[in-house]
Tab-separated table of C-alpha atoms and ligand atoms in Angstrom:
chain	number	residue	atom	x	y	z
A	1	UNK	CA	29.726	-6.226	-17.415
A	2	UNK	CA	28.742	-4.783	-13.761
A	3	UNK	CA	27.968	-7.113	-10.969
A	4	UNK	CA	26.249	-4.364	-9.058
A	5	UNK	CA	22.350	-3.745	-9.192
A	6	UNK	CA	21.233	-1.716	-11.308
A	7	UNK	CA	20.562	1.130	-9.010
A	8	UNK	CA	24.031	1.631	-8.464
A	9	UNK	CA	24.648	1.710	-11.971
A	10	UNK	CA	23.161	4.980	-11.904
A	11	UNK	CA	25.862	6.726	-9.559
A	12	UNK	CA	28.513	7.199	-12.399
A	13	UNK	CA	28.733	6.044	-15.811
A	14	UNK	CA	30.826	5.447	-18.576
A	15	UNK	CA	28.147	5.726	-22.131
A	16	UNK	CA	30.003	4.384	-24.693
A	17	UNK	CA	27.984	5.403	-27.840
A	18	UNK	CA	28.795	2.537	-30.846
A	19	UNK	CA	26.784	4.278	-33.386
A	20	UNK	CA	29.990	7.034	-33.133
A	21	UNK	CA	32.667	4.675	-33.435
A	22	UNK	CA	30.887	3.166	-36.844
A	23	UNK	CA	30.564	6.992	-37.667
A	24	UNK	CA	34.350	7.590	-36.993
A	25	UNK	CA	35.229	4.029	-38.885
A	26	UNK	CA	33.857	5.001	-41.736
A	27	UNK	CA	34.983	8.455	-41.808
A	28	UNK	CA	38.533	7.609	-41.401
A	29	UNK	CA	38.072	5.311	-43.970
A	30	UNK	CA	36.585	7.809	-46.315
A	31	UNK	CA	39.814	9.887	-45.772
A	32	UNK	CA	42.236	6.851	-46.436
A	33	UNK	CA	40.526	6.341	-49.816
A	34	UNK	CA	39.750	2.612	-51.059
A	35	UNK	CA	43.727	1.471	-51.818
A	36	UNK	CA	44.761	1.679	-47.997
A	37	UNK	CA	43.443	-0.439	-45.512
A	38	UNK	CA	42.147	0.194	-42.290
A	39	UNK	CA	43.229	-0.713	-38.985
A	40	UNK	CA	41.165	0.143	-35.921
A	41	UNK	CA	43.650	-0.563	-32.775
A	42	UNK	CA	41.254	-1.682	-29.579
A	43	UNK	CA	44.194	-2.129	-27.588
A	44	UNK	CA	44.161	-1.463	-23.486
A	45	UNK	CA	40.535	-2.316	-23.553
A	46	UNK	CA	38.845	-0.284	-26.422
A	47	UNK	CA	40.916	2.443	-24.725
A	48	UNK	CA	38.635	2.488	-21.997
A	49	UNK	CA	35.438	2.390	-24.565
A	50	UNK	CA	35.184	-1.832	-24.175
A	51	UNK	CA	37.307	-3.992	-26.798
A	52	UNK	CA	35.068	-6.822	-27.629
A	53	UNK	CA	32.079	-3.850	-28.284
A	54	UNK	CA	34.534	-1.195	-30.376
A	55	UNK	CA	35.690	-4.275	-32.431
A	56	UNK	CA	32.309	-5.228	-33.354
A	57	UNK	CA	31.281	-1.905	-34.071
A	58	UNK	CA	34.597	-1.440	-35.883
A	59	UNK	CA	33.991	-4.447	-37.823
A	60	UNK	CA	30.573	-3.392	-39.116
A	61	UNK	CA	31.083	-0.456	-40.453
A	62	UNK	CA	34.238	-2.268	-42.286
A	63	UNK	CA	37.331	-2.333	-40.466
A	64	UNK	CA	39.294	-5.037	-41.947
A	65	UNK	CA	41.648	-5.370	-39.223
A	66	UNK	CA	42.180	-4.249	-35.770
A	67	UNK	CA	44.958	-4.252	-33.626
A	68	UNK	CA	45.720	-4.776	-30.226
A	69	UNK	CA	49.285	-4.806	-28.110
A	70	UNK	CA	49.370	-8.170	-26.213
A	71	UNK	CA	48.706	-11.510	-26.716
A	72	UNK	CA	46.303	-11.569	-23.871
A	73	UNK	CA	43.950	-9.163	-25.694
A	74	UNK	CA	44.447	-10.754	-28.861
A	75	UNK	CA	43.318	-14.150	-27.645
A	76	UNK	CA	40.189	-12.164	-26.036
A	77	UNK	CA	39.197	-10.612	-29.269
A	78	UNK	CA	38.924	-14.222	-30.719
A	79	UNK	CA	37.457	-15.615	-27.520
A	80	UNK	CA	34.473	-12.655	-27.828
A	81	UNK	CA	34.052	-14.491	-31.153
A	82	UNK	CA	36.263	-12.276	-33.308
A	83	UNK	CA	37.488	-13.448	-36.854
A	84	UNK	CA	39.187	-11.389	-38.860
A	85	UNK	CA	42.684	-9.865	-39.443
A	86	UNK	CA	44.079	-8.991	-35.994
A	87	UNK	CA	47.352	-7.857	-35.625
A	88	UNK	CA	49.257	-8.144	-31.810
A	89	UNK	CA	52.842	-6.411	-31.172
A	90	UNK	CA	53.909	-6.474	-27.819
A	91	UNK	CA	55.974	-9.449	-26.024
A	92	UNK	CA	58.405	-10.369	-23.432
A	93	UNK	CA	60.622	-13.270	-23.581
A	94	UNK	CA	59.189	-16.401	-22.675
A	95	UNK	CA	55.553	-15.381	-24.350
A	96	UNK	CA	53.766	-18.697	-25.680
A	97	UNK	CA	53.645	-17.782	-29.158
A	98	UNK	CA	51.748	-20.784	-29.896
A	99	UNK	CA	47.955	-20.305	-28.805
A	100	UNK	CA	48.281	-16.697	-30.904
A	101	UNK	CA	49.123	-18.942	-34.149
A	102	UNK	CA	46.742	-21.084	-33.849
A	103	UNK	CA	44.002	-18.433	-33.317
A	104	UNK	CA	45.043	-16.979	-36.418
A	105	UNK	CA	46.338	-13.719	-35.135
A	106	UNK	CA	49.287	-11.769	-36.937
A	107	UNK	CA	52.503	-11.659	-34.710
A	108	UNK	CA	54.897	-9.242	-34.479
A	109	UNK	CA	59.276	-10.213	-34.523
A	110	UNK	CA	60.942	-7.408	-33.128
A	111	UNK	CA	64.369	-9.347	-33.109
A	112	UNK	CA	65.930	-13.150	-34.314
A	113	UNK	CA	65.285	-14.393	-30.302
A	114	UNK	CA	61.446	-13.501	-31.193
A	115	UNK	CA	61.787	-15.501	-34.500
A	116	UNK	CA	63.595	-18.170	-32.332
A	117	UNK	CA	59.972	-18.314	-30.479
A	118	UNK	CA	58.007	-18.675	-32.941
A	119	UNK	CA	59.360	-21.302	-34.166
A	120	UNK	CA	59.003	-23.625	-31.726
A	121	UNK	CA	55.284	-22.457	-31.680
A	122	UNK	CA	54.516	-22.604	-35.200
A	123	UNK	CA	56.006	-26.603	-34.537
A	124	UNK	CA	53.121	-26.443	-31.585
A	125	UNK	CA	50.472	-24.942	-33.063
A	126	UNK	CA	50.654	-26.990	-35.922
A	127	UNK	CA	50.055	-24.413	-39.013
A	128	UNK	CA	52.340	-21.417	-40.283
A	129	UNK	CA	52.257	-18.348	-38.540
A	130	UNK	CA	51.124	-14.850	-39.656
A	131	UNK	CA	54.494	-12.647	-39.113
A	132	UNK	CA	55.012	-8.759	-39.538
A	133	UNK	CA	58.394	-7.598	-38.875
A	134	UNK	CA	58.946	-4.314	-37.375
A	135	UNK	CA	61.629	-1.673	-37.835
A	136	UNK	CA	62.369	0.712	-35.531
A	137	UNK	CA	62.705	3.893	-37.715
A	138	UNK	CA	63.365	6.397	-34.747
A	139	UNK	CA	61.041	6.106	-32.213
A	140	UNK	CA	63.637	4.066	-30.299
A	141	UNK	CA	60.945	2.478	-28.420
A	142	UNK	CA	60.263	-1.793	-29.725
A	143	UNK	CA	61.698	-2.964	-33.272
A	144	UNK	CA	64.530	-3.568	-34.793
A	145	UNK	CA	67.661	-1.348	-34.956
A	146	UNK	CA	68.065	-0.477	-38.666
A	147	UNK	CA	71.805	-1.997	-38.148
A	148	UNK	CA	69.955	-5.437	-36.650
A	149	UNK	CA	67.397	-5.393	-40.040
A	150	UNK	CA	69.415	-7.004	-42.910
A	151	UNK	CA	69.834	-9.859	-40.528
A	152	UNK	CA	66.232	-9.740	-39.346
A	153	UNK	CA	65.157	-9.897	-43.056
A	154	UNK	CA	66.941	-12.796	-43.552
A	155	UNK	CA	66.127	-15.270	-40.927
A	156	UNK	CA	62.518	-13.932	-41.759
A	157	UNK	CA	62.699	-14.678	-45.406
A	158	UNK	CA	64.714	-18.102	-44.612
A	159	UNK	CA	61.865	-19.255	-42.282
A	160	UNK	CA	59.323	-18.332	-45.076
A	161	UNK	CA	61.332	-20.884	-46.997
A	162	UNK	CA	61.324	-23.137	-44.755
A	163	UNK	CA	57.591	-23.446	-44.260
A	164	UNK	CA	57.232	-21.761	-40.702
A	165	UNK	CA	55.669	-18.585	-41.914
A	166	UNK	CA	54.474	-16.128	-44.378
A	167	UNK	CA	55.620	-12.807	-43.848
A	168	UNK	CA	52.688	-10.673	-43.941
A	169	UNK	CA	53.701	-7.050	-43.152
A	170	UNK	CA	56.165	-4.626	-42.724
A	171	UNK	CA	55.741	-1.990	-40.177
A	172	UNK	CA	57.146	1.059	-38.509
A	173	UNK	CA	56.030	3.694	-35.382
A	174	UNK	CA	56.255	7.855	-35.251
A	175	UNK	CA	57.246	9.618	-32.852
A	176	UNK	CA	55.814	13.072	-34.150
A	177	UNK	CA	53.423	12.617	-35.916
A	178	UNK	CA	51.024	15.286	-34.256
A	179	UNK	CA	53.841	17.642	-35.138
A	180	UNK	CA	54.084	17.629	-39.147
A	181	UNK	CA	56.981	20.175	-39.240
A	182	UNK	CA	58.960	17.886	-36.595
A	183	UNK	CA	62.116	16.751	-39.280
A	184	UNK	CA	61.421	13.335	-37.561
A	185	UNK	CA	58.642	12.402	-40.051
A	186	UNK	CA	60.411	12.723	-42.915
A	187	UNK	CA	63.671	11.059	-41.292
A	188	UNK	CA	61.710	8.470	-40.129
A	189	UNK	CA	60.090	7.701	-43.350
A	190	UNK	CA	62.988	7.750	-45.492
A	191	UNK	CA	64.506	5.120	-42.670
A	192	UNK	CA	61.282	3.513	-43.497
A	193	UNK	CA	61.096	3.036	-47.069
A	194	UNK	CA	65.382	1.892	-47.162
A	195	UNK	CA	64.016	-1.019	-44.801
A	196	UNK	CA	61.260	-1.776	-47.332
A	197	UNK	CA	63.731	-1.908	-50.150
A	198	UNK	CA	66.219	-4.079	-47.762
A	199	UNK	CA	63.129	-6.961	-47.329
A	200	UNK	CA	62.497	-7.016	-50.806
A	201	UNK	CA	65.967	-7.732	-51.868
A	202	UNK	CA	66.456	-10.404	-49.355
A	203	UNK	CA	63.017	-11.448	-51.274
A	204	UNK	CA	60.018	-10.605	-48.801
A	205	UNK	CA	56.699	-9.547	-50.522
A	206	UNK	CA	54.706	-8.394	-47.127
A	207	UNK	CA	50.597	-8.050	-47.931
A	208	UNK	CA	50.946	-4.405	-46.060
A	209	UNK	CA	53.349	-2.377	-45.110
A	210	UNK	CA	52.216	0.343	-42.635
A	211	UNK	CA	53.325	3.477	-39.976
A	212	UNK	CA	50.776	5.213	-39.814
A	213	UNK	CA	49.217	5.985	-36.470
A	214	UNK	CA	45.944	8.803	-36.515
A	215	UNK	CA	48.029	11.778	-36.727
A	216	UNK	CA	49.785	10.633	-39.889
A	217	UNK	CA	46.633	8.978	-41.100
A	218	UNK	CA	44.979	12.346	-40.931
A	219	UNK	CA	48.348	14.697	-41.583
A	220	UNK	CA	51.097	12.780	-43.825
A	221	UNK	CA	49.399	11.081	-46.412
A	222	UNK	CA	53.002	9.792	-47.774
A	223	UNK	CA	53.098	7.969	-44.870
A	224	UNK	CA	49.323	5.581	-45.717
A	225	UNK	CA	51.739	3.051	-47.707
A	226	UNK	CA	48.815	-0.373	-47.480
A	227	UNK	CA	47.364	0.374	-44.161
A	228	UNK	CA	47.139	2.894	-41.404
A	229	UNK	CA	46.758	2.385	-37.799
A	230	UNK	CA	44.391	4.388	-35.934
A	231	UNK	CA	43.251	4.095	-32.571
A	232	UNK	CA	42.384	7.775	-31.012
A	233	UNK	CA	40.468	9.110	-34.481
A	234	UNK	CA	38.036	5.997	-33.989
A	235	UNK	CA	37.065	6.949	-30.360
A	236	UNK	CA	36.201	10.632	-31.899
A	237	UNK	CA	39.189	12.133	-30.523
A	238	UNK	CA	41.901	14.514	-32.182
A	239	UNK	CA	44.742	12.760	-32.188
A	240	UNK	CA	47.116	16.134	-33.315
A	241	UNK	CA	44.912	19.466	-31.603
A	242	UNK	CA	46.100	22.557	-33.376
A	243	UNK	CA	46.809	20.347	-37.038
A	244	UNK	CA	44.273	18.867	-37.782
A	245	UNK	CA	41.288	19.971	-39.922
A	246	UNK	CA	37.516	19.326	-38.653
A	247	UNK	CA	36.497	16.198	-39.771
A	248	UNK	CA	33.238	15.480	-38.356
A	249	UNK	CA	34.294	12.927	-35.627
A	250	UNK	CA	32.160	12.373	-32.940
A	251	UNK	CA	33.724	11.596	-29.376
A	252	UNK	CA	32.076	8.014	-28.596
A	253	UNK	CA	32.778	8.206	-24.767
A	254	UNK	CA	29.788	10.163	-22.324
A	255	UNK	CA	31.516	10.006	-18.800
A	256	UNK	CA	28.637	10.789	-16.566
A	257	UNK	CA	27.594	11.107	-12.539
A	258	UNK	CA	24.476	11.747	-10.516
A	259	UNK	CA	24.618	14.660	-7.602
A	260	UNK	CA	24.741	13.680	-4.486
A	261	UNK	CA	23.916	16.363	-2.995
A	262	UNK	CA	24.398	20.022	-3.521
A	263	UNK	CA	24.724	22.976	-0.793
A	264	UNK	CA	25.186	26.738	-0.564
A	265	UNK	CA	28.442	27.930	0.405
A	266	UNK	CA	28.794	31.312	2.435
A	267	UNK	CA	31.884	33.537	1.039
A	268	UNK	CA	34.553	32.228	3.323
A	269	UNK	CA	33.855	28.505	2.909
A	270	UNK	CA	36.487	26.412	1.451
A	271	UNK	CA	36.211	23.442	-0.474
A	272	UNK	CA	37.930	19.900	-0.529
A	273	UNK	CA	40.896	18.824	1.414
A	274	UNK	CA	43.288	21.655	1.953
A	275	UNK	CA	40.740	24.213	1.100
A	276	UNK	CA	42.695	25.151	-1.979
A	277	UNK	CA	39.951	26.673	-3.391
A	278	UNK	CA	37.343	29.311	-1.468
A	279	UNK	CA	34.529	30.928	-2.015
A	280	UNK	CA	34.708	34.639	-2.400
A	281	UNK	CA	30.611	34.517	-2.823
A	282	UNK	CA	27.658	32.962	-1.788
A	283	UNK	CA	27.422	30.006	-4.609
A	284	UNK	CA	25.892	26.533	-5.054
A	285	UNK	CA	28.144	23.579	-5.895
A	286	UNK	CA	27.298	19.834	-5.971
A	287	UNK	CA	28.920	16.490	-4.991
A	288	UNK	CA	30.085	14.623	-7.729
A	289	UNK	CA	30.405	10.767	-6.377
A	290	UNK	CA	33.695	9.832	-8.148
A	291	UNK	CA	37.489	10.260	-7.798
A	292	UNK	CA	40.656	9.366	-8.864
A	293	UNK	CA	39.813	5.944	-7.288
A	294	UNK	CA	37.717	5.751	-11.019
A	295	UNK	CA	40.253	7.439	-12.869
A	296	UNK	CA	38.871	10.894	-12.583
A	297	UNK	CA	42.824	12.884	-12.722
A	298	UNK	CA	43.548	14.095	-9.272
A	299	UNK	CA	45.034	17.080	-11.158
A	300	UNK	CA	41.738	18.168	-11.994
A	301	UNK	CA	41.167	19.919	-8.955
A	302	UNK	CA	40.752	23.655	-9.615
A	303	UNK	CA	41.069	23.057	-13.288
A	304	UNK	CA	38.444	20.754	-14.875
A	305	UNK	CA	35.212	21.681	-15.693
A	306	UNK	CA	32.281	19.431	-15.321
A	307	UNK	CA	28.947	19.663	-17.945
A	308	UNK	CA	26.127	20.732	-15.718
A	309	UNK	CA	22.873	20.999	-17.401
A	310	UNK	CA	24.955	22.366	-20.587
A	311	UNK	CA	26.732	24.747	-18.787
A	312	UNK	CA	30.878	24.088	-18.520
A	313	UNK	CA	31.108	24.394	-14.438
A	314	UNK	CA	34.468	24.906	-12.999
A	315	UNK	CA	35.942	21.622	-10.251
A	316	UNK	CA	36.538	23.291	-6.810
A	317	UNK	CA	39.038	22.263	-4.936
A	318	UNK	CA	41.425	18.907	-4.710
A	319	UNK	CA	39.439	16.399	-6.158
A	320	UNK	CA	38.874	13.008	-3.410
A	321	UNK	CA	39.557	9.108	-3.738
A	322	UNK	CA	35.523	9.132	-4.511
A	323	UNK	CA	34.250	12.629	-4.778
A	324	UNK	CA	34.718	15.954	-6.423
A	325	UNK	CA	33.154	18.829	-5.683
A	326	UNK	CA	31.270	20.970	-8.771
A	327	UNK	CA	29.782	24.755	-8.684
A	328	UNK	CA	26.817	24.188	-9.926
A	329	UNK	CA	25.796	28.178	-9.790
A	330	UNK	CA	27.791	31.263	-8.995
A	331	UNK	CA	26.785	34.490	-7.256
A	332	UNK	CA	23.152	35.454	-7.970
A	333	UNK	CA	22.479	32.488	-10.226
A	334	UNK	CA	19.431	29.987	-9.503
A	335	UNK	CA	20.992	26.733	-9.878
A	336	UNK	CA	19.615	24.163	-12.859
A	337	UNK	CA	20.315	21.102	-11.229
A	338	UNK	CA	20.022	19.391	-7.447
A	339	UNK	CA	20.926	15.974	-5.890
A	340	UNK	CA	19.913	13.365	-8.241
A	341	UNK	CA	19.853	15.151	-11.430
A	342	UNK	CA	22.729	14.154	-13.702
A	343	UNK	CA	26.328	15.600	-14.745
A	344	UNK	CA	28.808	15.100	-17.503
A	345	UNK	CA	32.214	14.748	-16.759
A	346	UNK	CA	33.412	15.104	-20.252
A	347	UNK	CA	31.565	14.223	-23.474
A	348	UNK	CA	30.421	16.103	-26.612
A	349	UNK	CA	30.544	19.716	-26.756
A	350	UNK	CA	28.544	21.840	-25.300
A	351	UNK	CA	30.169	19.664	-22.397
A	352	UNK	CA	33.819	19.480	-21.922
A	353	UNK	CA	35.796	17.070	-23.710
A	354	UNK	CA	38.376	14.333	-23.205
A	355	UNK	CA	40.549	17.126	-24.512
A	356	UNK	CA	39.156	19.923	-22.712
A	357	UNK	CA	40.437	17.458	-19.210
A	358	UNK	CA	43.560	16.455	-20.948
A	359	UNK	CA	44.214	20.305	-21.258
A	360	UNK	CA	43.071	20.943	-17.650
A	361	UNK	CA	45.655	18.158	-16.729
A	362	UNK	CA	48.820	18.863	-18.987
A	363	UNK	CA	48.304	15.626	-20.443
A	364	UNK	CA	46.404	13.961	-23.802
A	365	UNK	CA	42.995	12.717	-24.389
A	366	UNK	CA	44.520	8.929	-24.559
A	367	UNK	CA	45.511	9.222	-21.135
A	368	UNK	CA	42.480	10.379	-20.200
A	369	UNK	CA	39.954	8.173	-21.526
A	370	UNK	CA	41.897	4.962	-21.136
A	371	UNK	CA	42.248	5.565	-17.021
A	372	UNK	CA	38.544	5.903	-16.370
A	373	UNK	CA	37.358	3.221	-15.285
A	374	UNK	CA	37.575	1.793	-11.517
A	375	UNK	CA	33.980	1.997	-10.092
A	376	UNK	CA	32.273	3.610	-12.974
A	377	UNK	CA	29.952	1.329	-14.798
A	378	UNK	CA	29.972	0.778	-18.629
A	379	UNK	CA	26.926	1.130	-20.650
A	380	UNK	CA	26.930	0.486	-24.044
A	381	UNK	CA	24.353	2.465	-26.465
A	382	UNK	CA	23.975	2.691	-30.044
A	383	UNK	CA	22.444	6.360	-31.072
A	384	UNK	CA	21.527	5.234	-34.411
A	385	UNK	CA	19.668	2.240	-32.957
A	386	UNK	CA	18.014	2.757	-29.897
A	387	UNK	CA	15.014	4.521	-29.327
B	401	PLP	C1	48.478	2.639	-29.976
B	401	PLP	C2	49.098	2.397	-31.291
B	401	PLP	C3	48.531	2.906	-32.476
B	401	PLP	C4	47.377	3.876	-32.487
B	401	PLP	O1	47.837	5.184	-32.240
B	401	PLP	P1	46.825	6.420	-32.282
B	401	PLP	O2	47.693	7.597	-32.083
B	401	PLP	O3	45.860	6.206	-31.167
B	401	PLP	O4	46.153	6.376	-33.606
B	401	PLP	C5	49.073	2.531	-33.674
B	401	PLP	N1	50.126	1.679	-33.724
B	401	PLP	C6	50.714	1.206	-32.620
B	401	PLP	C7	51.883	0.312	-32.742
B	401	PLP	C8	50.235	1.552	-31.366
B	401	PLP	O5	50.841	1.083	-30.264
């Protein structure tokens, strides 16, 4: 993936461990139980863990489809030699509908102009399409209206007739899923289940109807209908903290940096721009060479902790475009590490977790692991595998 030499590959890391994704594939699967499919969503690259390798790793351990947002990332998942069912949701107008087709991928109609599309594609490509129609139960965010269904049904079901396309799914979002009392989950799947009945009047028979995202997959087992969708459970990560039971998943992403350097600070010094943080004791800290350049959350500074030979450290001070700053040993304490020995961002416990920085940032563990990136490098690894 990384044009730079290897050497530099050392500096900060991103170890993307497939063996866990397989683990968390086939535990999610366990939980869904052999009637409902699975659907491992590799959108917005892998979320930062690498598409093409999650979707391989996914497929092994017996994903039968995967899902992605865009086109563009649909068309890569074939291009990285991908085969199976693949399901794609997200368009703007003017989208050629056609090479999508042709590649086999399911498409998503969120309205009659998107079934206007794909019919001049399908007359492209050259073969029926795969279609899923989806209704927007409450999330108010893509689908159809529930008033704009009935008519969506119909040109859906006419086109079916017609030759143009099978309609292959049915499908739905929540918004609150991590919250099962929220009254939106059962609001939005009675919505749900009146649009089912509305397709099947006007005569659709969709393979799979689905909603579920990983909270519901793991919280509102009404809600599995044929398939769930879960993207943040595969990368190991809770997708409702405070709801959910332990599982077993195992976090697949290491994010990892070598010290720079690391100094004793007098009580007095302060650290980072602004000196928002000082020392109020003599104490070691190390320079961590990334920054929010890489995706490391500027509003880590003064409340992240970093993994330093086991040990949770706490981030002092505003973290930089390249560097943050890491007390590596407080007042009295010999420090385990020096410049060149290595640190973990977040991880597996005992380090900190995506969730442990999503905490530290008033955010969520998506956010977090899908913005790393910029000059970290990618390493793939496979626990179960390599020696
Ligand atoms: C991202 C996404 C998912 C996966 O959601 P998780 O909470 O990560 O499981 C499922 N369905 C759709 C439509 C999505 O956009």
């Amino acid at each position: 993936m990384s044009l730079l030499p290897p050497h530099v590959a050392r500096r900060a890391e991103i170890v993307v461990d497939l063996a866990a994704i397989r683990h968390n594939v086939r535990l999610l699967a366990g939980e869904i139980g052999p009637d409902v499919a699975l659907m491992v969503v590799v959108k917005a690259d892998g979320y930062g863990h690498g598409m093409a390798q999650v979707a391989a790793a996914a497929r092994e351990a017996g994903a039968p489809w995967l899902g992605v947002a865009t086109f563009d990332e649909a068309l890569a998942l074939r291009a990285a030699g991908d085969t199976g069912r693949l399901l794609a949701w997200l368009t703007v107008p003017g989208e050629d509908w056609a090479p999508v087709v042709a590649a086999d991928v399911d498409v998503t109609a969120y309205s009659l102009a998107d079934l206007d599309q794909l019919v001049d594609a399908v007359a492209r490509a050259g073969r029926p399409a795969r279609l899923q129609l989806k209704i927007d139960t409450g999330l108010r965010r893509g689908g159809s209206l529930p008033a704009d269904w009935p008519a969506l049904v119909a040109a859906a079901r006419a086109g079916e007739e017609a030759g143009h396309w099978r309609v292959t799914g049915i499908w739905s979002h929540p918004a609150s899923a991590d919250d099962p009392a929220h009254p939106a989950n059962d609001a939005q799947e009675q919505v749900f289940r009146d649009a089912l009945a509305t397709a099947e009047e006007a005569g659709l028979r969709p393979e799979v109807r689905h909603i579920a995202n990983s909270a519901a997959t793991l919280l509102r087992p009404s809600m599995h209908f044929d398939l769930v969708r879960v993207g943040i459970a595969t990368y190991g990560l809770d997708p409702a903290p405070g709801h959910t039971r332990d599982l077993g998943l195992r976090p697949a992403m290491s994010v990892e940096a070598t010290l720079a350097m690391t100094k004793r600070l007098a009580p007095g010094d302060g650290v980072s721009y602004g000196h928002t943080w000082v020392a109020d004791a003599p104490v070691t800290v190390g320079l961590v060479p990334t920054g929010y350049a890489d995706g490391v959350p500027r509003h880590a500074g003064n409340t992240a902790h970093i993994g330093v030979a086991g040990v949770r450290r706490p981030v002092r001070g505003r973290i930089c475009m390249d560097q943050l700053v890491v007390e590596v040993a407080g007042e009295g304490e010999e420090p385990a590490v020096g410049a060149g020995d290595r640190v973990v961002l977040f991880g597996s416990a005992p380090d900190p977790t995506a969730q442990d920085w999503a905490e530290a940032c008033d955010t969520i563990s998506y956010e977090i692991v899908s913005r790393i990136g910029g000059r970290f490098v990618r390493r793939w690894t496979d626990s179960e595998r390599d020696s």
